[in-house]
Amino acid sequence: MIRPWAARRERALPWRDPLEVLQALGARDGTLGLFSGTGGRVLIATAPDAVRQLDDDAAEVAALLDDPAWSEGAVQLLAYDGGARPATGPRPSIWPDLMAARYPAWLVFETATRTLTAIGRGVNAAGAEQALDEAVSWLQAVPPRAVTGGPLSTTFDAESDEAAYRAAVADVVARIAAGELFQANIARAWIGALKPEADPLDVFLRLVRDSPAPYAAFWRVGDRALVSNSPELFLTLEPGGRIETRPIKGTRPRHADPAADRAEVEALLASAKDQAENLMIVDLMRNDLSRVCVPASVRVERLFHPESYANVHHLVSTVSGRLSPGQGVGQVMAATFPPGSITGAPKHQAMKVIAGHEPPRGPWCGSLLLREGPGQLTASVLIRTLAFEHRQGCWHWRTQAGAGIVADSDPVAESAEVLSKISAIKRALTEA
């Protein structure tokens, strides 16, 4: 049983490039890097004082999420399959339902102002000072490891071909026509292995450089590593009880030509199909939040807002509410996870349909939770994400990309959308 922290200390430090610091620390077990797009905040930590992994025990997962000792200075990864199990029944596990690590020491980089702060936490003042000194020592770590050049992966193999994916889309469209459901997010998967000299950190550094995203994450725990370049917020929770979700539905590819790029945004905004897809998930998330929020506090703050990233344009909506007294993070996740944007509507039936077309997803389309203090939460949707496992002398990876299938979905168009979404990851793995 670990004790909650009672003391916190901070120290301002001279500016350092966060990518260089992460390169120096990235080979250490437990290293974590959270990057908030271009000009955003960066958090780096290593040497956790506690690590937990839980499988197939929803009560234990909820208890850890609500444990005060895990509410500050911690990260928690919820795998998709654990949340989907009530709908899918028992399935083989790829990753634990929950992985968690708690960090006494952090480095916080504010790239917009080029300020760097070390944070130390402890059960008393002496422990917090010791953690603070540990964070400062990271800046004197060995020089950054050399970045691996050339293609990083020896392969980029689809688990199933494009024809199979189109057939799955057609099947879901037929199920929708029969009244079984309204929408389901159906994905394709790709697998491969890095060159023996390459590391998941190399993949992360390429993604952050070439297609920065607001919820990018690198995390190494034992023989597993997570690389996420997600643009999507699942949930934020503020100490006053305000909770917000920003589901993404609706996608168009980017173009180098500005006129063609603007035309894609205009087409996205004018698309009845994409708006309907987005609105279904907005309604689903409103319903999920209403289970843990004060009655009548849940509202749509913004609908169909276009956001542009390195490879795609998206439609993003914002739903917020005020958490009911007595509701903790465990209850919030029980009510809302997995995210509606990557399941479908109705959620329970959509997850059953997904399980009929896909093997277990693992961390992809799960959520990475940052816990910065009691009553605080920032949780991303783990799209644009790779899961790594080290075996047989190298890092093996798996990644997925999906599309929301609705009544008027075209299998060819949905397949093209999936390929657009996976393009940045494919470039990072296979190009020089």
XYZ file of N, CA and C in Angstrom, residues 183 185 213-215 229-235 245-252 268 274-282 285 302-309 312-319 339-344 365 380-384 402-405 417 421:
195
model
N -24.076 3.211 -35.684
C -22.694 3.505 -36.077
C -21.751 2.561 -35.359
N -17.246 1.944 -35.177
C -15.909 2.293 -35.644
C -15.151 0.998 -35.943
N 1.145 16.510 -32.357
C -0.259 16.375 -31.955
C -0.408 16.831 -30.508
N -1.595 17.252 -30.112
C -1.759 17.818 -28.764
C -1.695 16.806 -27.630
N -1.798 15.510 -27.927
C -1.752 14.502 -26.862
C -0.747 13.406 -27.201
N 0.479 9.511 -30.898
C 0.496 10.847 -31.505
C -0.951 11.324 -31.667
N -1.701 11.200 -30.586
C -3.148 11.400 -30.650
C -3.533 12.873 -30.708
N -4.507 13.205 -31.583
C -5.076 14.547 -31.576
C -6.307 14.673 -30.694
N -6.753 13.568 -30.059
C -8.095 13.576 -29.469
C -8.082 13.532 -27.949
N -8.815 14.483 -27.370
C -9.077 14.488 -25.942
C -10.275 13.594 -25.639
N -10.110 12.716 -24.677
C -11.241 11.941 -24.178
C -11.970 12.748 -23.102
N -11.272 13.031 -21.982
C -11.892 13.750 -20.880
C -10.883 14.664 -20.195
N -15.471 16.649 -22.675
C -15.020 15.680 -23.671
C -15.067 16.343 -25.031
N -14.139 15.959 -25.933
C -14.090 16.562 -27.270
C -13.972 15.454 -28.320
N -15.084 14.788 -28.637
C -15.023 13.690 -29.615
C -14.721 14.190 -31.025
N -13.943 13.382 -31.746
C -13.606 13.625 -33.154
C -14.407 12.658 -34.012
N -15.112 13.192 -34.991
C -15.758 12.384 -36.031
C -15.866 13.239 -37.283
N -15.380 12.699 -38.396
C -15.329 13.427 -39.660
C -13.887 13.735 -40.017
N -13.446 13.236 -41.163
C -12.041 13.324 -41.546
C -11.905 13.625 -43.030
N -10.929 14.486 -43.361
C -10.528 14.712 -44.744
C -9.008 14.786 -44.799
N -15.702 19.074 -45.783
C -15.954 18.443 -44.494
C -17.091 19.156 -43.751
N -20.770 13.331 -42.527
C -19.812 13.538 -41.442
C -20.471 14.226 -40.248
N -21.374 15.166 -40.509
C -22.078 15.812 -39.418
C -22.964 14.818 -38.661
N -23.632 13.945 -39.392
C -24.468 12.937 -38.738
C -23.618 11.995 -37.888
N -22.464 11.595 -38.413
C -21.545 10.720 -37.691
C -21.088 11.378 -36.401
N -20.736 12.675 -36.495
C -20.278 13.425 -35.334
C -21.407 13.586 -34.317
N -22.600 13.925 -34.789
C -23.718 14.196 -33.894
C -24.136 12.957 -33.105
N -24.067 11.782 -33.742
C -24.394 10.552 -33.020
C -23.491 10.375 -31.799
N -22.198 10.646 -31.975
C -21.256 10.458 -30.875
C -21.411 11.574 -29.843
N -21.739 12.780 -30.279
C -22.031 13.852 -29.327
C -23.197 13.442 -28.425
N -21.995 10.764 -25.988
C -21.174 11.299 -24.901
C -22.007 12.123 -23.932
N -19.706 23.321 -28.280
C -19.285 23.626 -29.653
C -19.545 22.403 -30.511
N -20.096 22.641 -31.707
C -20.496 21.533 -32.571
C -19.842 21.692 -33.940
N -19.235 20.606 -34.437
C -18.684 20.539 -35.802
C -17.594 21.591 -36.027
N -16.663 21.711 -35.103
C -15.568 22.673 -35.269
C -14.426 22.020 -36.037
N -13.937 22.626 -37.149
C -12.849 22.010 -37.901
C -11.495 22.229 -37.217
N -10.709 21.181 -37.122
C -9.341 21.265 -36.624
C -8.426 20.572 -37.620
N -7.262 21.179 -37.878
C -6.343 20.672 -38.896
C -5.053 20.191 -38.252
N -4.588 19.028 -38.699
C -3.350 18.437 -38.228
C -2.446 18.167 -39.426
N -4.406 15.310 -41.679
C -5.856 15.253 -41.847
C -6.518 16.490 -41.240
N -7.744 16.773 -41.719
C -8.668 17.700 -41.078
C -9.714 16.865 -40.336
N -10.175 17.356 -39.180
C -11.198 16.664 -38.406
C -12.322 17.612 -38.024
N -13.504 17.053 -37.784
C -14.586 17.762 -37.114
C -14.557 17.383 -35.636
N -14.539 18.408 -34.772
C -14.440 18.189 -33.332
C -15.587 18.922 -32.646
N -16.257 18.250 -31.732
C -17.304 18.863 -30.931
C -16.907 18.824 -29.456
N -17.495 19.718 -28.665
C -17.164 19.823 -27.242
C -18.427 19.688 -26.405
N -18.389 18.755 -25.456
C -19.497 18.519 -24.527
C -18.942 18.662 -23.115
N -14.144 5.320 -25.072
C -14.710 6.535 -25.652
C -15.720 6.228 -26.762
N -16.780 7.009 -26.808
C -17.813 6.792 -27.807
C -17.336 7.002 -29.231
N -16.343 7.870 -29.420
C -15.901 8.169 -30.784
C -15.237 6.989 -31.463
N -14.747 6.022 -30.668
C -14.053 4.872 -31.266
C -14.796 3.568 -31.011
N -16.053 3.687 -30.562
C -16.913 2.509 -30.433
C -18.079 2.651 -31.401
N -19.059 3.470 -31.053
C -20.208 3.663 -31.921
C -21.468 3.803 -31.100
N -7.112 2.794 -28.973
C -8.475 3.237 -28.662
C -8.826 3.095 -27.190
N -6.449 11.167 -22.824
C -6.479 11.174 -24.285
C -7.148 9.919 -24.809
N -7.577 9.964 -26.073
C -8.014 8.766 -26.790
C -6.799 8.247 -27.546
N -6.444 6.991 -27.342
C -5.205 6.460 -27.914
C -5.400 6.019 -29.364
N -5.707 7.006 -30.218
C -5.641 6.810 -31.657
C -4.273 7.282 -32.132
N -3.928 6.983 -33.413
C -2.589 7.289 -33.946
C -1.528 6.768 -32.968
N -8.978 3.404 -37.765
C -10.364 3.032 -38.023
C -11.175 4.185 -38.560
N -12.424 3.886 -38.898
C -13.361 4.887 -39.408
C -14.741 4.582 -38.854
N -15.506 5.641 -38.607
C -16.872 5.478 -38.142
C -17.793 5.126 -39.302
N -18.440 3.996 -39.219
C -19.297 3.520 -40.300
C -20.750 3.845 -39.962
N -10.040 6.659 -46.074
C -9.910 7.463 -44.855
C -8.953 6.794 -43.866
N -5.354 8.207 -42.238
C -5.077 8.306 -40.807
C -3.789 7.600 -40.408
